[in-house]
PDB file of C-alpha atoms and ligand atoms in Angstrom:
ATOM      1  CA  UNK A   1     342.263 228.338  49.994  1.00  0.00           C
ATOM      2  CA  UNK A   2     344.438 226.082  52.006  1.00  0.00           C
ATOM      3  CA  UNK A   3     346.239 222.655  50.879  1.00  0.00           C
ATOM      4  CA  UNK A   4     344.050 221.161  53.725  1.00  0.00           C
ATOM      5  CA  UNK A   5     342.638 217.842  53.064  1.00  0.00           C
ATOM      6  CA  UNK A   6     341.165 217.785  56.176  1.00  0.00           C
ATOM      7  CA  UNK A   7     337.216 215.693  55.875  1.00  0.00           C
ATOM      8  CA  UNK A   8     337.993 214.352  51.943  1.00  0.00           C
ATOM      9  CA  UNK A   9     338.744 211.122  51.034  1.00  0.00           C
ATOM     10  CA  UNK A  10     341.339 210.063  48.607  1.00  0.00           C
ATOM     11  CA  UNK A  11     341.571 206.209  46.901  1.00  0.00           C
ATOM     12  CA  UNK A  12     345.165 205.724  46.374  1.00  0.00           C
ATOM     13  CA  UNK A  13     346.265 202.834  43.583  1.00  0.00           C
ATOM     14  CA  UNK A  14     349.640 201.064  43.409  1.00  0.00           C
ATOM     15  CA  UNK A  15     351.337 200.647  47.123  1.00  0.00           C
ATOM     16  CA  UNK A  16     353.549 198.017  46.289  1.00  0.00           C
ATOM     17  CA  UNK A  17     355.913 198.928  49.420  1.00  0.00           C
ATOM     18  CA  UNK A  18     357.748 201.511  51.681  1.00  0.00           C
ATOM     19  CA  UNK A  19     359.497 202.822  48.282  1.00  0.00           C
ATOM     20  CA  UNK A  20     356.472 203.206  46.226  1.00  0.00           C
ATOM     21  CA  UNK A  21     355.632 206.806  44.586  1.00  0.00           C
ATOM     22  CA  UNK A  22     352.051 205.829  45.389  1.00  0.00           C
ATOM     23  CA  UNK A  23     353.416 205.447  48.859  1.00  0.00           C
ATOM     24  CA  UNK A  24     354.449 209.269  48.990  1.00  0.00           C
ATOM     25  CA  UNK A  25     351.725 210.473  47.747  1.00  0.00           C
ATOM     26  CA  UNK A  26     349.532 208.672  50.219  1.00  0.00           C
ATOM     27  CA  UNK A  27     351.747 210.262  53.085  1.00  0.00           C
ATOM     28  CA  UNK A  28     351.553 213.575  52.305  1.00  0.00           C
ATOM     29  CA  UNK A  29     348.165 212.917  51.851  1.00  0.00           C
ATOM     30  CA  UNK A  30     347.783 212.059  55.182  1.00  0.00           C
ATOM     31  CA  UNK A  31     349.730 214.379  56.651  1.00  0.00           C
ATOM     32  CA  UNK A  32     347.380 217.729  55.155  1.00  0.00           C
ATOM     33  CA  UNK A  33     344.274 215.754  56.825  1.00  0.00           C
ATOM     34  CA  UNK A  34     343.215 213.295  53.919  1.00  0.00           C
ATOM     35  CA  UNK A  35     341.241 209.751  54.754  1.00  0.00           C
ATOM     36  CA  UNK A  36     342.945 207.093  52.766  1.00  0.00           C
ATOM     37  CA  UNK A  37     341.592 204.343  50.653  1.00  0.00           C
ATOM     38  CA  UNK A  38     344.399 201.845  49.266  1.00  0.00           C
ATOM     39  CA  UNK A  39     343.617 199.133  46.237  1.00  0.00           C
ATOM     40  CA  UNK A  40     345.709 197.104  45.204  1.00  0.00           C
ATOM     41  CA  UNK A  41     346.744 194.475  42.179  1.00  0.00           C
ATOM     42  CA  UNK A  42     347.655 190.643  44.027  1.00  0.00           C
ATOM     43  CA  UNK A  43     346.997 189.430  47.448  1.00  0.00           C
ATOM     44  CA  UNK A  44     350.789 189.195  48.294  1.00  0.00           C
ATOM     45  CA  UNK A  45     350.612 193.381  48.091  1.00  0.00           C
ATOM     46  CA  UNK A  46     347.591 193.287  50.690  1.00  0.00           C
ATOM     47  CA  UNK A  47     349.968 192.772  54.287  1.00  0.00           C
ATOM     48  CA  UNK A  48     352.749 195.483  52.686  1.00  0.00           C
ATOM     49  CA  UNK A  49     349.711 198.233  52.282  1.00  0.00           C
ATOM     50  CA  UNK A  50     348.163 197.025  55.462  1.00  0.00           C
ATOM     51  CA  UNK A  51     351.194 197.397  57.720  1.00  0.00           C
ATOM     52  CA  UNK A  52     352.412 200.586  55.757  1.00  0.00           C
ATOM     53  CA  UNK A  53     348.737 201.916  56.457  1.00  0.00           C
ATOM     54  CA  UNK A  54     349.237 201.541  60.001  1.00  0.00           C
ATOM     55  CA  UNK A  55     352.372 203.587  60.536  1.00  0.00           C
ATOM     56  CA  UNK A  56     349.888 206.663  59.340  1.00  0.00           C
ATOM     57  CA  UNK A  57     349.103 207.822  63.156  1.00  0.00           C
ATOM     58  CA  UNK A  58     345.207 208.276  63.122  1.00  0.00           C
ATOM     59  CA  UNK A  59     344.700 206.771  59.973  1.00  0.00           C
ATOM     60  CA  UNK A  60     341.858 204.243  59.292  1.00  0.00           C
ATOM     61  CA  UNK A  61     342.547 203.333  56.007  1.00  0.00           C
ATOM     62  CA  UNK A  62     340.238 201.287  53.588  1.00  0.00           C
ATOM     63  CA  UNK A  63     342.228 198.321  51.813  1.00  0.00           C
ATOM     64  CA  UNK A  64     340.649 196.406  49.224  1.00  0.00           C
ATOM     65  CA  UNK A  65     341.893 194.601  45.823  1.00  0.00           C
ATOM     66  CA  UNK A  66     341.712 196.193  42.236  1.00  0.00           C
ATOM     67  CA  UNK A  67     342.799 194.210  39.432  1.00  0.00           C
ATOM     68  CA  UNK A  68     342.981 196.901  36.528  1.00  0.00           C
ATOM     69  CA  UNK A  69     342.866 195.282  33.565  1.00  0.00           C
ATOM     70  CA  UNK A  70     338.898 193.737  34.514  1.00  0.00           C
ATOM     71  CA  UNK A  71     336.880 195.935  33.838  1.00  0.00           C
ATOM     72  CA  UNK A  72     334.060 193.937  36.646  1.00  0.00           C
ATOM     73  CA  UNK A  73     337.028 194.154  39.116  1.00  0.00           C
ATOM     74  CA  UNK A  74     336.879 197.489  38.801  1.00  0.00           C
ATOM     75  CA  UNK A  75     333.250 197.543  39.488  1.00  0.00           C
ATOM     76  CA  UNK A  76     333.135 195.804  42.153  1.00  0.00           C
ATOM     77  CA  UNK A  77     335.980 197.932  43.506  1.00  0.00           C
ATOM     78  CA  UNK A  78     333.983 200.630  43.081  1.00  0.00           C
ATOM     79  CA  UNK A  79     330.904 199.642  43.888  1.00  0.00           C
ATOM     80  CA  UNK A  80     332.651 198.320  47.769  1.00  0.00           C
ATOM     81  CA  UNK A  81     334.040 202.041  48.577  1.00  0.00           C
ATOM     82  CA  UNK A  82     330.961 203.881  47.585  1.00  0.00           C
ATOM     83  CA  UNK A  83     328.989 201.617  50.341  1.00  0.00           C
ATOM     84  CA  UNK A  84     332.317 202.090  52.634  1.00  0.00           C
ATOM     85  CA  UNK A  85     332.525 206.042  51.910  1.00  0.00           C
ATOM     86  CA  UNK A  86     329.646 207.221  49.487  1.00  0.00           C
ATOM     87  CA  UNK A  87     332.074 210.055  48.334  1.00  0.00           C
ATOM     88  CA  UNK A  88     335.300 210.166  47.150  1.00  0.00           C
ATOM     89  CA  UNK A  89     337.444 213.788  46.658  1.00  0.00           C
ATOM     90  CA  UNK A  90     340.534 212.507  44.520  1.00  0.00           C
ATOM     91  CA  UNK A  91     342.313 209.420  43.254  1.00  0.00           C
ATOM     92  CA  UNK A  92     345.886 208.349  42.787  1.00  0.00           C
ATOM     93  CA  UNK A  93     346.308 206.499  39.409  1.00  0.00           C
ATOM     94  CA  UNK A  94     350.174 205.349  39.604  1.00  0.00           C
ATOM     95  CA  UNK A  95     349.971 201.832  38.210  1.00  0.00           C
ATOM     96  CA  UNK A  96     352.366 200.939  34.933  1.00  0.00           C
ATOM     97  CA  UNK A  97     353.616 197.647  33.870  1.00  0.00           C
ATOM     98  CA  UNK A  98     355.765 196.135  30.551  1.00  0.00           C
ATOM     99  CA  UNK A  99     357.087 193.184  29.611  1.00  0.00           C
ATOM    100  CA  UNK A 100     360.869 193.199  31.170  1.00  0.00           C
ATOM    101  CA  UNK A 101     361.658 192.412  27.084  1.00  0.00           C
ATOM    102  CA  UNK A 102     360.315 195.520  26.094  1.00  0.00           C
ATOM    103  CA  UNK A 103     362.223 197.430  27.711  1.00  0.00           C
ATOM    104  CA  UNK A 104     365.330 197.120  26.425  1.00  0.00           C
ATOM    105  CA  UNK A 105     366.656 196.296  22.856  1.00  0.00           C
ATOM    106  CA  UNK A 106     364.980 198.430  20.070  1.00  0.00           C
ATOM    107  CA  UNK A 107     361.339 199.423  20.336  1.00  0.00           C
ATOM    108  CA  UNK A 108     360.814 198.206  16.866  1.00  0.00           C
ATOM    109  CA  UNK A 109     361.209 194.469  18.267  1.00  0.00           C
ATOM    110  CA  UNK A 110     358.356 195.143  20.155  1.00  0.00           C
ATOM    111  CA  UNK A 111     355.597 191.881  19.691  1.00  0.00           C
ATOM    112  CA  UNK A 112     351.945 193.114  19.328  1.00  0.00           C
ATOM    113  CA  UNK A 113     351.689 191.254  23.173  1.00  0.00           C
ATOM    114  CA  UNK A 114     353.918 193.549  24.626  1.00  0.00           C
ATOM    115  CA  UNK A 115     352.636 196.675  23.027  1.00  0.00           C
ATOM    116  CA  UNK A 116     348.583 195.980  23.973  1.00  0.00           C
ATOM    117  CA  UNK A 117     349.886 194.472  27.876  1.00  0.00           C
ATOM    118  CA  UNK A 118     351.681 197.950  28.448  1.00  0.00           C
ATOM    119  CA  UNK A 119     349.122 200.150  26.663  1.00  0.00           C
ATOM    120  CA  UNK A 120     346.524 198.290  28.479  1.00  0.00           C
ATOM    121  CA  UNK A 121     347.867 198.737  32.204  1.00  0.00           C
ATOM    122  CA  UNK A 122     349.687 201.725  31.984  1.00  0.00           C
ATOM    123  CA  UNK A 123     347.546 203.321  29.756  1.00  0.00           C
ATOM    124  CA  UNK A 124     343.398 202.164  29.272  1.00  0.00           C
ATOM    125  CA  UNK A 125     343.589 201.577  33.196  1.00  0.00           C
ATOM    126  CA  UNK A 126     343.142 205.507  33.808  1.00  0.00           C
ATOM    127  CA  UNK A 127     340.270 205.488  31.513  1.00  0.00           C
ATOM    128  CA  UNK A 128     338.386 202.596  33.502  1.00  0.00           C
ATOM    129  CA  UNK A 129     338.744 203.824  37.057  1.00  0.00           C
ATOM    130  CA  UNK A 130     338.415 208.044  36.005  1.00  0.00           C
ATOM    131  CA  UNK A 131     334.840 206.654  35.099  1.00  0.00           C
ATOM    132  CA  UNK A 132     333.893 204.255  37.979  1.00  0.00           C
ATOM    133  CA  UNK A 133     335.453 207.157  40.317  1.00  0.00           C
ATOM    134  CA  UNK A 134     333.326 209.918  38.067  1.00  0.00           C
ATOM    135  CA  UNK A 135     330.223 208.230  40.106  1.00  0.00           C
ATOM    136  CA  UNK A 136     331.725 208.505  43.879  1.00  0.00           C
ATOM    137  CA  UNK A 137     333.298 212.499  42.603  1.00  0.00           C
ATOM    138  CA  UNK A 138     329.584 213.524  43.778  1.00  0.00           C
ATOM    139  CA  UNK A 139     331.508 217.139  45.215  1.00  0.00           C
ATOM    140  CA  UNK A 140     333.635 216.994  42.235  1.00  0.00           C
ATOM    141  CA  UNK A 141     337.022 216.014  42.616  1.00  0.00           C
ATOM    142  CA  UNK A 142     340.606 215.680  41.341  1.00  0.00           C
ATOM    143  CA  UNK A 143     342.258 213.014  39.134  1.00  0.00           C
ATOM    144  CA  UNK A 144     346.276 212.905  39.685  1.00  0.00           C
ATOM    145  CA  UNK A 145     348.236 210.173  36.969  1.00  0.00           C
ATOM    146  CA  UNK A 146     352.304 209.589  37.339  1.00  0.00           C
ATOM    147  CA  UNK A 147     353.991 209.869  33.894  1.00  0.00           C
ATOM    148  CA  UNK A 148     357.871 210.144  32.788  1.00  0.00           C
ATOM    149  CA  UNK A 149     359.975 211.948  30.202  1.00  0.00           C
ATOM    150  CA  UNK A 150     360.135 208.937  27.940  1.00  0.00           C
ATOM    151  CA  UNK A 151     356.171 209.555  27.017  1.00  0.00           C
ATOM    152  CA  UNK A 152     357.480 213.203  25.632  1.00  0.00           C
ATOM    153  CA  UNK A 153     360.821 212.196  23.687  1.00  0.00           C
ATOM    154  CA  UNK A 154     362.939 209.224  22.926  1.00  0.00           C
ATOM    155  CA  UNK A 155     365.193 207.581  26.445  1.00  0.00           C
ATOM    156  CA  UNK A 156     366.450 204.745  25.808  1.00  0.00           C
ATOM    157  CA  UNK A 157     365.691 201.530  27.112  1.00  0.00           C
ATOM    158  CA  UNK A 158     362.335 202.809  27.996  1.00  0.00           C
ATOM    159  CA  UNK A 159     360.870 201.994  24.643  1.00  0.00           C
ATOM    160  CA  UNK A 160     357.250 200.692  24.582  1.00  0.00           C
ATOM    161  CA  UNK A 161     356.712 202.199  28.199  1.00  0.00           C
ATOM    162  CA  UNK A 162     357.862 205.573  26.687  1.00  0.00           C
ATOM    163  CA  UNK A 163     354.692 205.142  23.870  1.00  0.00           C
ATOM    164  CA  UNK A 164     352.311 204.147  26.614  1.00  0.00           C
ATOM    165  CA  UNK A 165     352.908 207.090  28.530  1.00  0.00           C
ATOM    166  CA  UNK A 166     351.885 209.490  25.096  1.00  0.00           C
ATOM    167  CA  UNK A 167     348.617 207.668  25.277  1.00  0.00           C
ATOM    168  CA  UNK A 168     348.471 208.326  28.910  1.00  0.00           C
ATOM    169  CA  UNK A 169     349.184 212.061  28.102  1.00  0.00           C
ATOM    170  CA  UNK A 170     346.736 212.520  25.792  1.00  0.00           C
ATOM    171  CA  UNK A 171     344.139 210.700  27.649  1.00  0.00           C
ATOM    172  CA  UNK A 172     344.897 212.918  30.270  1.00  0.00           C
ATOM    173  CA  UNK A 173     343.858 215.548  28.118  1.00  0.00           C
ATOM    174  CA  UNK A 174     341.032 213.986  26.318  1.00  0.00           C
ATOM    175  CA  UNK A 175     339.530 212.826  30.334  1.00  0.00           C
ATOM    176  CA  UNK A 176     340.104 216.905  31.016  1.00  0.00           C
ATOM    177  CA  UNK A 177     337.327 217.385  28.291  1.00  0.00           C
ATOM    178  CA  UNK A 178     335.038 215.146  29.311  1.00  0.00           C
ATOM    179  CA  UNK A 179     335.278 215.654  33.077  1.00  0.00           C
ATOM    180  CA  UNK A 180     335.636 219.006  33.723  1.00  0.00           C
ATOM    181  CA  UNK A 181     331.932 220.178  33.494  1.00  0.00           C
ATOM    182  CA  UNK A 182     331.377 217.651  36.704  1.00  0.00           C
ATOM    183  CA  UNK A 183     333.687 219.297  38.645  1.00  0.00           C
ATOM    184  CA  UNK A 184     336.503 216.474  38.644  1.00  0.00           C
ATOM    185  CA  UNK A 185     340.175 217.802  37.548  1.00  0.00           C
ATOM    186  CA  UNK A 186     342.484 215.179  36.182  1.00  0.00           C
ATOM    187  CA  UNK A 187     346.475 216.004  35.408  1.00  0.00           C
ATOM    188  CA  UNK A 188     349.869 214.011  35.851  1.00  0.00           C
ATOM    189  CA  UNK A 189     352.846 214.291  37.230  1.00  0.00           C
ATOM    190  CA  UNK A 190     356.075 213.472  35.615  1.00  0.00           C
ATOM    191  CA  UNK A 191     358.587 212.485  38.119  1.00  0.00           C
ATOM    192  CA  UNK A 192     362.283 211.977  37.678  1.00  0.00           C
ATOM    193  CA  UNK A 193     363.498 208.230  37.805  1.00  0.00           C
ATOM    194  CA  UNK A 194     363.567 207.348  41.511  1.00  0.00           C
ATOM    195  CA  UNK A 195     364.615 204.152  42.809  1.00  0.00           C
ATOM    196  CA  UNK A 196     361.472 201.932  42.951  1.00  0.00           C
ATOM    197  CA  UNK A 197     360.240 198.143  42.725  1.00  0.00           C
ATOM    198  CA  UNK A 198     358.827 199.099  39.467  1.00  0.00           C
ATOM    199  CA  UNK A 199     362.335 200.583  38.290  1.00  0.00           C
ATOM    200  CA  UNK A 200     363.953 197.560  38.801  1.00  0.00           C
ATOM    201  CA  UNK A 201     362.711 196.529  35.352  1.00  0.00           C
ATOM    202  CA  UNK A 202     364.828 199.436  33.221  1.00  0.00           C
ATOM    203  CA  UNK A 203     367.800 198.577  32.458  1.00  0.00           C
ATOM    204  CA  UNK A 204     370.994 200.266  33.312  1.00  0.00           C
ATOM    205  CA  UNK A 205     368.553 202.555  35.637  1.00  0.00           C
ATOM    206  CA  UNK A 206     371.934 204.122  37.586  1.00  0.00           C
ATOM    207  CA  UNK A 207     373.590 205.251  34.922  1.00  0.00           C
ATOM    208  CA  UNK A 208     370.345 207.661  34.522  1.00  0.00           C
ATOM    209  CA  UNK A 209     370.507 208.462  38.402  1.00  0.00           C
ATOM    210  CA  UNK A 210     373.791 209.612  38.068  1.00  0.00           C
ATOM    211  CA  UNK A 211     373.665 211.367  34.577  1.00  0.00           C
ATOM    212  CA  UNK A 212     370.335 213.764  36.687  1.00  0.00           C
ATOM    213  CA  UNK A 213     372.474 214.107  39.956  1.00  0.00           C
ATOM    214  CA  UNK A 214     375.462 215.821  37.511  1.00  0.00           C
ATOM    215  CA  UNK A 215     373.030 217.493  35.146  1.00  0.00           C
ATOM    216  CA  UNK A 216     369.721 218.530  36.089  1.00  0.00           C
ATOM    217  CA  UNK A 217     369.827 221.956  37.220  1.00  0.00           C
ATOM    218  CA  UNK A 218     368.929 221.482  40.752  1.00  0.00           C
ATOM    219  CA  UNK A 219     371.675 218.676  40.394  1.00  0.00           C
ATOM    220  CA  UNK A 220     369.777 216.053  42.503  1.00  0.00           C
ATOM    221  CA  UNK A 221     367.584 212.906  42.246  1.00  0.00           C
ATOM    222  CA  UNK A 222     364.036 213.116  42.690  1.00  0.00           C
ATOM    223  CA  UNK A 223     361.993 212.114  46.031  1.00  0.00           C
ATOM    224  CA  UNK A 224     358.877 210.636  46.978  1.00  0.00           C
ATOM    225  CA  UNK A 225     358.047 212.913  49.053  1.00  0.00           C
ATOM    226  CA  UNK A 226     357.937 215.672  46.648  1.00  0.00           C
ATOM    227  CA  UNK A 227     355.805 214.239  44.538  1.00  0.00           C
ATOM    228  CA  UNK A 228     354.087 213.936  47.300  1.00  0.00           C
ATOM    229  CA  UNK A 229     353.939 217.564  47.894  1.00  0.00           C
ATOM    230  CA  UNK A 230     353.136 218.406  44.198  1.00  0.00           C
ATOM    231  CA  UNK A 231     349.768 215.921  44.385  1.00  0.00           C
ATOM    232  CA  UNK A 232     348.388 217.644  47.339  1.00  0.00           C
ATOM    233  CA  UNK A 233     348.544 220.726  45.601  1.00  0.00           C
ATOM    234  CA  UNK A 234     347.029 219.245  42.511  1.00  0.00           C
ATOM    235  CA  UNK A 235     344.447 217.649  45.318  1.00  0.00           C
ATOM    236  CA  UNK A 236     344.058 220.772  47.251  1.00  0.00           C
ATOM    237  CA  UNK A 237     341.527 223.867  46.127  1.00  0.00           C
ATOM    238  CA  UNK A 238     345.256 226.110  45.064  1.00  0.00           C
ATOM    239  CA  UNK A 239     344.935 223.969  41.946  1.00  0.00           C
ATOM    240  CA  UNK A 240     341.318 225.135  40.913  1.00  0.00           C
ATOM    241  CA  UNK A 241     342.210 226.261  38.235  1.00  0.00           C
ATOM    242  CA  UNK A 242     344.367 223.706  36.639  1.00  0.00           C
ATOM    243  CA  UNK A 243     343.128 220.701  34.347  1.00  0.00           C
ATOM    244  CA  UNK A 244     344.954 218.874  31.606  1.00  0.00           C
ATOM    245  CA  UNK A 245     348.195 220.100  32.894  1.00  0.00           C
ATOM    246  CA  UNK A 246     351.378 218.132  33.212  1.00  0.00           C
ATOM    247  CA  UNK A 247     353.564 219.231  35.764  1.00  0.00           C
ATOM    248  CA  UNK A 248     357.399 217.678  35.823  1.00  0.00           C
ATOM    249  CA  UNK A 249     359.155 217.006  39.047  1.00  0.00           C
ATOM    250  CA  UNK A 250     362.166 215.718  38.285  1.00  0.00           C
ATOM    251  CA  UNK A 251     364.988 218.532  39.123  1.00  0.00           C
ATOM    252  CA  UNK A 252     364.163 220.370  36.160  1.00  0.00           C
ATOM    253  CA  UNK A 253     365.681 217.832  34.082  1.00  0.00           C
ATOM    254  CA  UNK A 254     363.392 217.936  30.964  1.00  0.00           C
ATOM    255  CA  UNK A 255     364.180 221.470  30.265  1.00  0.00           C
ATOM    256  CA  UNK A 256     368.023 220.121  28.362  1.00  0.00           C
ATOM    257  CA  UNK A 257     368.290 218.969  25.292  1.00  0.00           C
TER     258      UNK A 257
HETATM  259  C1  F9T B   1     364.949 204.191  30.782  1.00  0.00           C
HETATM  260  C2  F9T B   1     364.464 204.920  31.653  1.00  0.00           C
HETATM  261  C3  F9T B   1     364.347 205.433  32.926  1.00  0.00           C
HETATM  262  C4  F9T B   1     363.719 206.291  33.842  1.00  0.00           C
HETATM  263  C5  F9T B   1     362.977 205.293  34.183  1.00  0.00           C
HETATM  264  C6  F9T B   1     362.221 206.245  35.017  1.00  0.00           C
HETATM  265  C7  F9T B   1     360.954 205.326  35.323  1.00  0.00           C
HETATM  266  C8  F9T B   1     361.076 203.870  35.848  1.00  0.00           C
HETATM  267  C9  F9T B   1     359.833 203.394  37.123  1.00  0.00           C
HETATM  268  C10 F9T B   1     358.821 203.127  36.049  1.00  0.00           C
HETATM  269  O1  F9T B   1     357.449 202.593  36.148  1.00  0.00           O
HETATM  270  C11 F9T B   1     357.579 201.350  35.667  1.00  0.00           C
HETATM  271  C12 F9T B   1     356.801 200.556  35.855  1.00  0.00           C
HETATM  272  C13 F9T B   1     356.514 199.176  35.494  1.00  0.00           C
HETATM  273  C14 F9T B   1     357.597 198.475  34.071  1.00  0.00           C
HETATM  274  O2  F9T B   1     357.180 197.658  33.773  1.00  0.00           O
HETATM  275  C15 F9T B   1     357.857 196.414  35.016  1.00  0.00           C
HETATM  276  C16 F9T B   1     358.950 196.923  35.530  1.00  0.00           C
HETATM  277  C17 F9T B   1     359.141 195.798  36.429  1.00  0.00           C
HETATM  278  C18 F9T B   1     359.309 194.821  35.779  1.00  0.00           C
HETATM  279  C19 F9T B   1     358.904 194.525  34.620  1.00  0.00           C
HETATM  280  O3  F9T B   1     358.840 193.344  34.343  1.00  0.00           O
HETATM  281  N1  F9T B   1     358.022 195.198  33.977  1.00  0.00           N
HETATM  282  C20 F9T B   1     358.230 199.956  34.150  1.00  0.00           C
HETATM  283  C21 F9T B   1     358.404 200.969  34.970  1.00  0.00           C
HETATM  284  C22 F9T B   1     358.006 204.620  34.968  1.00  0.00           C
HETATM  285  O4  F9T B   1     357.594 204.978  34.186  1.00  0.00           O
HETATM  286  C23 F9T B   1     359.589 205.463  34.974  1.00  0.00           C
END
C-alpha cells in the first residue's frame, strides 16, 4: 500500500485562485502522480484555473464549467468527463457559499432564502455530485469534502454556514452508508481557518487567526499544503478502512474548550 496515485484520475471542484484549499489539494494530488480534472463555477474563473493548471509539470489537466446549483449542469459535466476519461477514482468537493449578511449578526435573523441558498450550495451539492460521480467510479473511489468546526459547535459569525456544515457532515455519513457497497468511500476534512477568497466573507477573520496562533496546540494556523496532504491520504489506499469520517486538520484547535 502506498500514497502513490499514479494512473488515477481525480475531479477537483472549487479552485478559484492560488490560495484556494482546492488548489492545495490539486497540488498534492499532482505530486502524488494523479491525473486531474478541474471544474469551476462562473466563466470568469476559467482563466485562473487554466493558468494554475499550466504550472503543474507534466499534467494534462481537463478543465470544464459546472454550476452545481443546476442538476442538468451536473449531468452534462459528468457526461463530458465520462467521454473524456471514462473512469475516475475520486473527487474533491470544495464548494460552499452563504450570503454575506448571513455571516454576521445573529443566526436567529437568517432569512428563509439565505438559509436555503447556503444549504443548496454548501450541503446539497455534495449529494448531487456524489450521485453523478458514482456512475464514473467503476473501479471504486474516494470522495473528500471540506467542513469546519462551526458545524459542530457555535463559532461567532459563522451562523448559517455552521448549520449548513452540520447538514454536510450528516450527509457524509448517510452517503458513506449508501456508497460503501459500490467500493466508494466518502470523508471530510475539517480545516482550520485559512486566508482564502471565501474567508473574505467572514467578519473579524483576523482575530480568529490570532487566537489560533496563540492557543492552538501546534501554535500555528493551517496551510493549504497540509490539507492537500491529508486529502491524498484519504484518496489513497492508506485510508482504505476509513469512510464516513471527519479528520480535523486544524493544529489541534478543536480539542480546546
Ligand atoms: C467565523 C468563522 C471563522 C473561521 C471560518 C473558516 C472558514 C473560512 C471559509 C469558509 O468557506 C466559506 C465559503 C463561502 C462563504 O460564503 C461567502 C464567502 C465570501 C463572500 C460571500 O458573500 N459569502 C463563507 C465561508 C469556511 O466554511 C470556513
